[in-house]
Coordinates of C-alpha atoms in Angstrom, one line a residue:
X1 CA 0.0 0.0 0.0
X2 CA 2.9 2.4 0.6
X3 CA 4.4 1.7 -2.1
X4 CA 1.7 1.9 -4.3
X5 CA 0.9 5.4 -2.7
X6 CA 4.2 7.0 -3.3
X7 CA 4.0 5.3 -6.9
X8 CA 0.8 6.7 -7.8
X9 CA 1.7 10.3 -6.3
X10 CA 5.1 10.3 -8.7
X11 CA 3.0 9.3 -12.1
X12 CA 0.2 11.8 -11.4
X13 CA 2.1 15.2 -10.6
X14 CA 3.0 17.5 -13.2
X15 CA 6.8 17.3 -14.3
X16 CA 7.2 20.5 -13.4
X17 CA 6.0 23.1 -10.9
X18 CA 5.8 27.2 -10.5
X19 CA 3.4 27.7 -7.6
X20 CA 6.6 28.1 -4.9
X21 CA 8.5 30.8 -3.5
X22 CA 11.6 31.5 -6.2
X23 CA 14.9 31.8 -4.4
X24 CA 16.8 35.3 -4.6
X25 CA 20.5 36.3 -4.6
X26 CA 19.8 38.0 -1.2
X27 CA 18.4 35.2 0.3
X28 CA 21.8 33.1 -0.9
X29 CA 23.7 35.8 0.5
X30 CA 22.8 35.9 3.7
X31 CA 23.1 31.7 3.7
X32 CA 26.7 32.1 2.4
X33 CA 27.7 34.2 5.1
X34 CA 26.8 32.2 7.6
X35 CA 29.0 29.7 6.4
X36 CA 31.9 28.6 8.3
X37 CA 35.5 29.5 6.7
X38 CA 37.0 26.4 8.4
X39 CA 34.7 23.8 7.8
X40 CA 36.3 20.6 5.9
X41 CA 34.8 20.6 2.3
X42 CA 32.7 17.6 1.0
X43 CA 33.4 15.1 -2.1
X44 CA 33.8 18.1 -4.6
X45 CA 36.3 19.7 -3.0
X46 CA 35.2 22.7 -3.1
X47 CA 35.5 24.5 0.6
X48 CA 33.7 27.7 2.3
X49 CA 36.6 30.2 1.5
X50 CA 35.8 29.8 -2.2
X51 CA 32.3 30.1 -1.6
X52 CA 32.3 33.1 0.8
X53 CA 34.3 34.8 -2.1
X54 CA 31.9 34.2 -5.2
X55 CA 31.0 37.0 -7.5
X56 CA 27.2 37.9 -8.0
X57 CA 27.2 36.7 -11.2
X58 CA 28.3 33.2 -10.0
X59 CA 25.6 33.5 -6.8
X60 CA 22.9 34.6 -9.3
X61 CA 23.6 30.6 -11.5
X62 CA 23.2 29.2 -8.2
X63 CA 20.1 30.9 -7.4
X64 CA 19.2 29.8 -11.5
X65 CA 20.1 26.2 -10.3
X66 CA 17.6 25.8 -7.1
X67 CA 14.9 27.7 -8.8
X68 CA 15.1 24.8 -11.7
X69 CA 15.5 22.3 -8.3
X70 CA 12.5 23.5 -7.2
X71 CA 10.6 23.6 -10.5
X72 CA 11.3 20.4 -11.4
X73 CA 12.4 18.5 -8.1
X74 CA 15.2 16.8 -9.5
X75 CA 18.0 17.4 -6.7
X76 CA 21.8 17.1 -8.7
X77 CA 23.5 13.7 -8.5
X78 CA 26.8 15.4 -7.9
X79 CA 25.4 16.8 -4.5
X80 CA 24.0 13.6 -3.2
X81 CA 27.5 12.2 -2.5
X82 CA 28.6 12.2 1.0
X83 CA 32.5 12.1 2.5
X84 CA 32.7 9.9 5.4
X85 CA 35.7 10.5 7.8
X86 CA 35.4 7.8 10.8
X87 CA 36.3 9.3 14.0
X88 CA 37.7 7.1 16.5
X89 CA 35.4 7.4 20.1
X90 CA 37.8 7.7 22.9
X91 CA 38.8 4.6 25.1
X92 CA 37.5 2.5 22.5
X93 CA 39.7 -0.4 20.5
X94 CA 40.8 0.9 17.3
X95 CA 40.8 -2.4 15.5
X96 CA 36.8 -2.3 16.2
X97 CA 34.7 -0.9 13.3
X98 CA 32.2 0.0 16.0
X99 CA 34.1 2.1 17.4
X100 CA 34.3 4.9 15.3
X101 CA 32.0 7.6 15.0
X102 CA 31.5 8.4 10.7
X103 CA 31.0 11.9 10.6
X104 CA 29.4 13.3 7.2
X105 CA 30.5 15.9 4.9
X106 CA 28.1 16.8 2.0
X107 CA 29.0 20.0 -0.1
X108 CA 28.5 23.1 0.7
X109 CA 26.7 24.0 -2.6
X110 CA 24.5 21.4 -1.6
X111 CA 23.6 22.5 1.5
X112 CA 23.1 26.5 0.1
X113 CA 20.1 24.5 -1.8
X114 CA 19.3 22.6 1.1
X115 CA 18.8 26.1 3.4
X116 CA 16.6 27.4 0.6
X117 CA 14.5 24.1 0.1
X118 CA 14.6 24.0 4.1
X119 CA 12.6 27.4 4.6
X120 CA 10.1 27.1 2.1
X121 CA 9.3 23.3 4.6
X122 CA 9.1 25.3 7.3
X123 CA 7.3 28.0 6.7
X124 CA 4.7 25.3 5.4
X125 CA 4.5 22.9 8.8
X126 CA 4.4 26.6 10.5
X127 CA 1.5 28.2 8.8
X128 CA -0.4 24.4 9.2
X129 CA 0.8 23.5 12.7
X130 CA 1.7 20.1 11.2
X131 CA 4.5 18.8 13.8
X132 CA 2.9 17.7 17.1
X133 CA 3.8 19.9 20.0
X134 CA 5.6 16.7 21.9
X135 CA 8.2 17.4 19.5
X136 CA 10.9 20.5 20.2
X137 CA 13.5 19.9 18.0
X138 CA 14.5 21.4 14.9
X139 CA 11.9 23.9 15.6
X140 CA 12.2 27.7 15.9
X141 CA 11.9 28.9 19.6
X142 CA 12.4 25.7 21.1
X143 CA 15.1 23.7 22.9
X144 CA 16.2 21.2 25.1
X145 CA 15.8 23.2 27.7
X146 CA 12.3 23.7 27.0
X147 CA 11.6 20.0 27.1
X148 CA 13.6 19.5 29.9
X149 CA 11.5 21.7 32.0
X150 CA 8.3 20.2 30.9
X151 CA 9.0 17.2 31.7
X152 CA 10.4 19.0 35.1
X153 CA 7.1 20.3 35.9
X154 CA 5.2 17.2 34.8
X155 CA 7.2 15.5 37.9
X156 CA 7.2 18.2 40.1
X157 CA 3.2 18.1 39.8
X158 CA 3.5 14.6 40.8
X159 CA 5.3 15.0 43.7
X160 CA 3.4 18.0 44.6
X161 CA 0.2 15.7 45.0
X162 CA 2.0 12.6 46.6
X163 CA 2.0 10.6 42.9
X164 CA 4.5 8.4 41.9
X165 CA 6.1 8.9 37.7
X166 CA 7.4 6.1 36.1
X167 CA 9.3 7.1 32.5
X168 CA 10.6 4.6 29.9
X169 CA 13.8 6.7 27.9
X170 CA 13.5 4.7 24.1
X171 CA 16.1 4.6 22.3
X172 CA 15.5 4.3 18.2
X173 CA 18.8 2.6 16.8
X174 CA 20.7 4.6 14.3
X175 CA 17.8 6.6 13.8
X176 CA 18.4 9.0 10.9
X177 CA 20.2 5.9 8.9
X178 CA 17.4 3.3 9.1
X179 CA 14.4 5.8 7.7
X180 CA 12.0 3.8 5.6
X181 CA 12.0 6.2 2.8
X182 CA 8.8 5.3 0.9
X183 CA 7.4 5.2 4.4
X184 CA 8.4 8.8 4.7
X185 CA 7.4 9.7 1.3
X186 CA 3.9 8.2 1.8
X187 CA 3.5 10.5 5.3
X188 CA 4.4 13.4 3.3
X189 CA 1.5 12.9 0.5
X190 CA -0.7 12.2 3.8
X191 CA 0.4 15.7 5.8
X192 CA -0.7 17.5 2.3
X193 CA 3.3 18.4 2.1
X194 CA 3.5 21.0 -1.1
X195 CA 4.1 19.0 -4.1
X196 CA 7.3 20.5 -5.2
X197 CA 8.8 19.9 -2.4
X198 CA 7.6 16.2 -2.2
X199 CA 8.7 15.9 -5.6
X200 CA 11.9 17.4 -4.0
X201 CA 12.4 14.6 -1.6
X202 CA 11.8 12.0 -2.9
X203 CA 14.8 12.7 -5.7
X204 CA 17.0 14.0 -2.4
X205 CA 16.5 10.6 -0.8
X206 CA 16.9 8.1 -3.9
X207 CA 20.5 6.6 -4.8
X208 CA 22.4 8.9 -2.5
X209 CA 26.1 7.8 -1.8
X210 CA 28.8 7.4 0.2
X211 CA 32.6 7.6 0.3
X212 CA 34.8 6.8 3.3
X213 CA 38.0 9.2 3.6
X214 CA 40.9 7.8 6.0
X215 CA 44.2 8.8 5.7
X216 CA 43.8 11.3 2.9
X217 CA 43.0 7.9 0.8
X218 CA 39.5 7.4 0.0
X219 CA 37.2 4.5 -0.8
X220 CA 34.9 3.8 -4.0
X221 CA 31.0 5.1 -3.7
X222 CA 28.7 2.9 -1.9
X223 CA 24.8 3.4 -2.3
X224 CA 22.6 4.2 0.2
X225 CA 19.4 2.3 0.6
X226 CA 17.6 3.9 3.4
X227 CA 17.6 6.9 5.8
X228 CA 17.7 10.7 5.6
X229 CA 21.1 11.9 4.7
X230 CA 23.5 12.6 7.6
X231 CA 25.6 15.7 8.3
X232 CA 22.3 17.6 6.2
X233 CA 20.2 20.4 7.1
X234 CA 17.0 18.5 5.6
X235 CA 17.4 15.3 7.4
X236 CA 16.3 16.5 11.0
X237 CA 13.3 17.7 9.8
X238 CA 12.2 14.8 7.8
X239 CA 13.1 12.6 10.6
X240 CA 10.7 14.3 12.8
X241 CA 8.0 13.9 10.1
X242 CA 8.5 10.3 9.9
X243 CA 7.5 10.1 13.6
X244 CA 4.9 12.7 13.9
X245 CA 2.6 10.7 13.9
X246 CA 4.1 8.5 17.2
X247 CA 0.9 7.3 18.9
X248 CA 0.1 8.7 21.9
X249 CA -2.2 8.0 25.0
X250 CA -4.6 9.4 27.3
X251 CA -2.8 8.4 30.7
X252 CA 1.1 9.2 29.6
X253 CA 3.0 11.9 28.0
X254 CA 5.0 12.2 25.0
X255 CA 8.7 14.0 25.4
X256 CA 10.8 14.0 22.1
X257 CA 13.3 16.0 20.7
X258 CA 14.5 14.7 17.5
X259 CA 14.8 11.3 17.9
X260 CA 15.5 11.2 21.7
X261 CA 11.5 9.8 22.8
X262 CA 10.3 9.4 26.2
X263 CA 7.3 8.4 27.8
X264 CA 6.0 9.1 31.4
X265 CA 3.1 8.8 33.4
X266 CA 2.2 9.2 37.3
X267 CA -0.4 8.4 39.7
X268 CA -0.4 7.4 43.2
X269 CA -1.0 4.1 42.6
X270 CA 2.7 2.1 41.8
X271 CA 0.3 -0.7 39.6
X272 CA -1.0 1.7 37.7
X273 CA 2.2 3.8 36.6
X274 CA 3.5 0.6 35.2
X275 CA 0.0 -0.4 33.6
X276 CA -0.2 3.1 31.7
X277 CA 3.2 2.9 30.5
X278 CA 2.7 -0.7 29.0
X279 CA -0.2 0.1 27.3
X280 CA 1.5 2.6 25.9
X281 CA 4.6 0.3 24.8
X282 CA 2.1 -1.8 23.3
X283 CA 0.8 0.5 20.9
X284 CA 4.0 1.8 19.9
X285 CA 5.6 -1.5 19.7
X286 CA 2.8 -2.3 16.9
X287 CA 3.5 1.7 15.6
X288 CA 7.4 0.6 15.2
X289 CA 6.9 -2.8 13.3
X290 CA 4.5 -0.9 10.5
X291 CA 6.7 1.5 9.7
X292 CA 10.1 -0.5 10.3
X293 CA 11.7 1.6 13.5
X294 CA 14.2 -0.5 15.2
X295 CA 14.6 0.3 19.0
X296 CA 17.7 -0.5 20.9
X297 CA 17.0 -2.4 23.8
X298 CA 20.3 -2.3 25.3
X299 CA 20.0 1.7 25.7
X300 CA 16.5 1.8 26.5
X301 CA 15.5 2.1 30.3
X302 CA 12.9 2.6 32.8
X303 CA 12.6 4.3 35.9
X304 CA 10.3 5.6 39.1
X305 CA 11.0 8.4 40.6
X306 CA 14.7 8.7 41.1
X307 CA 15.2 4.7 40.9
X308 CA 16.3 3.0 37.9
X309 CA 14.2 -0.1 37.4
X310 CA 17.2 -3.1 37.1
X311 CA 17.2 -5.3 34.0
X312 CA 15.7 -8.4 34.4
X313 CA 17.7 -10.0 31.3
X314 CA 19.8 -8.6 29.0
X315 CA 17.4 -7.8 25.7
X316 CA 17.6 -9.5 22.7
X317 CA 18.3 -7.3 19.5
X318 CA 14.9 -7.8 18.2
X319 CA 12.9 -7.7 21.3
X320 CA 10.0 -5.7 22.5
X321 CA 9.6 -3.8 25.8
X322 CA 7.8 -3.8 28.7
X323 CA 7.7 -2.2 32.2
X324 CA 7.4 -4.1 35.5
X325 CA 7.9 -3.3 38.9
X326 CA 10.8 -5.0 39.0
X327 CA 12.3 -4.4 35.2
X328 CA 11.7 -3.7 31.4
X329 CA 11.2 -7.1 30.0
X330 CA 11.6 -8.3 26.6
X331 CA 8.8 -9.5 24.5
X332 CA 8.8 -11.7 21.5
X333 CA 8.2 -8.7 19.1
X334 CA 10.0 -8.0 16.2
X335 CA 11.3 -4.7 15.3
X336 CA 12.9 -5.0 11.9
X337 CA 15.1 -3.3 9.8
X338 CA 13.9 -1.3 6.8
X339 CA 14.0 -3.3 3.7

């Protein structure tokens, strides 16, 4: 059904669209300087000291370029290339893969477009209140700090009235790599996402590659299959729309911020903290198989209150959640990978 969705949406829009914002040379001016001089450059070589030092006749093809983007969402094949220089996490074995942390560099050019493409999105969910209010990141006016003190005051009310809050801190495994992307696609025909942009994303998303740079030597391209493209300024904000629509319940609260989810619920009754917050990992266990979200168990927890609720086995890969008053338990539920 997905599929067929995002199928049906790319053979019936026009090739070609006019009804958007166009981009001007001011608008890339400002974006340019706000680039940083001593950021490393991505596969094309070209770095921010070039950039910051274009001509207007050179900033005016650009702005030419993303207005034909826009018009006929086709983003260039050249800019979908990502440089990946692993980054080795401290105390950890060298000789590990794992250990490394692959940081992303996409061109700057790329991300100019990206800015452009990223303010018409916003302006969008903005004027149609599309991203839920649980979510404060990647939005204007909001921060962790903000979340933090809601969920503050949620247990501070508890406490305040004698109730006990239990929390369970999820934990979505390599969240921004494993997107389902005609899942993503298919949400963004459903939120009545301009089609331009759409049309946009969809050609953003599909056969984007990677290089890995070690040692000023650097591998061949490898395709990418899935996710929303590291180290970009689109990404976050697709992310977030790929879980806006995170089930929620009437007994427990929702805290997210980007892909960091928690949820929490109190009463003065220790049963029923733990019945709420199952019932809520039930629905959202069945909300992560549909649309292919993997949750790591071993970085998941529950807590009461200012106790940690102990293990009661170490989680399979693959396994569900639950809370009990002694633990988070695994179920039998499978949370695979996108495919």
């Amino acid at each position: 059904m997905v599929r067929d969705s995002v199928e049906k949406f790319l053979n019936s829009t026009p090739n070609s669209h006019t009804d958007f914002p166009p981009p001007h040379n001011d608008e890339l001016i400002k974006c340019i300087k706000n680039l940083n001089k001593n950021k490393a450059p991505g596969y094309d070589g070209i770095d921010n000291k070039i950039i910051l030092n274009l001509p207007i006749n050179c900033i005016t093809t650009l702005s030419i370029i993303i207005e034909n983007i826009m018009k006929f969402g086709y983003f260039p094949t050249r800019w979908k290339t990502a440089t990946v220089i692993p980054i080795l996490k401290p105390g950890k074995d060298p000789t590990d893969p794992v250990s490394y942390r692959p940081i992303s560099l996409l061109p700057s050019i790329s991300k100019i477009a990206e800015h452009i493409i990223l303010s018409r999105l916003n302006d969008h969910l903005e004027e149609n209140n599309i991203l839920i209010p649980e979510q404060f990141g990647f939005r204007k006016n909001l921060s962790t700090t903000h979340q933090l003190l809601r969920v503050t005051e949620f247990i501070q009310e508890g406490l305040n009235n004698k109730q006990k809050t239990g929390a369970v801190l999820l934990d979505i495994q390599k969240a921004f790599d494993r997107v389902w992307q005609d899942g993503l696609i298919h949400k963004l025909i459903n939120y009545n996402i301009p089609h331009y942009l759409i049309k946009i994303f969809h050609s953003y998303l599909s056969n984007r590659k990677f290089a890995v740079k070690v040692n000023n030597e650097i591998s061949q391209n490898k395709t990418i299959n899935a996710g929303v493209a590291q180290g970009s300024k689109i990404g976050p904000v697709l992310f977030a729309l790929f879980i806006n629509d995170i089930p929620k319940q009437f007994n427990t609260i929702l805290s997210i911020f980007a892909d960091d989810t928690a949820i929490l619920a109190r009463n003065k009754n220790h049963n029923y903290v733990h019945l709420a917050l199952n019932r809520h990992l039930k629905t959202l266990e069945d909300w992560f198989i549909k649309w292919k979200i993997q949750i790591n168990a071993d970085k998941t927890e529950a807590l009461v209150n200012r106790e940690v609720w102990p293990w009661l086995a170490p989680l399979p890969r693959s396994a569900g959640l639950a809370a009990t008053s002694s633990g988070v338990s695994g179920s039998e539920a499978a949370w695979p990978l996108p495919g």
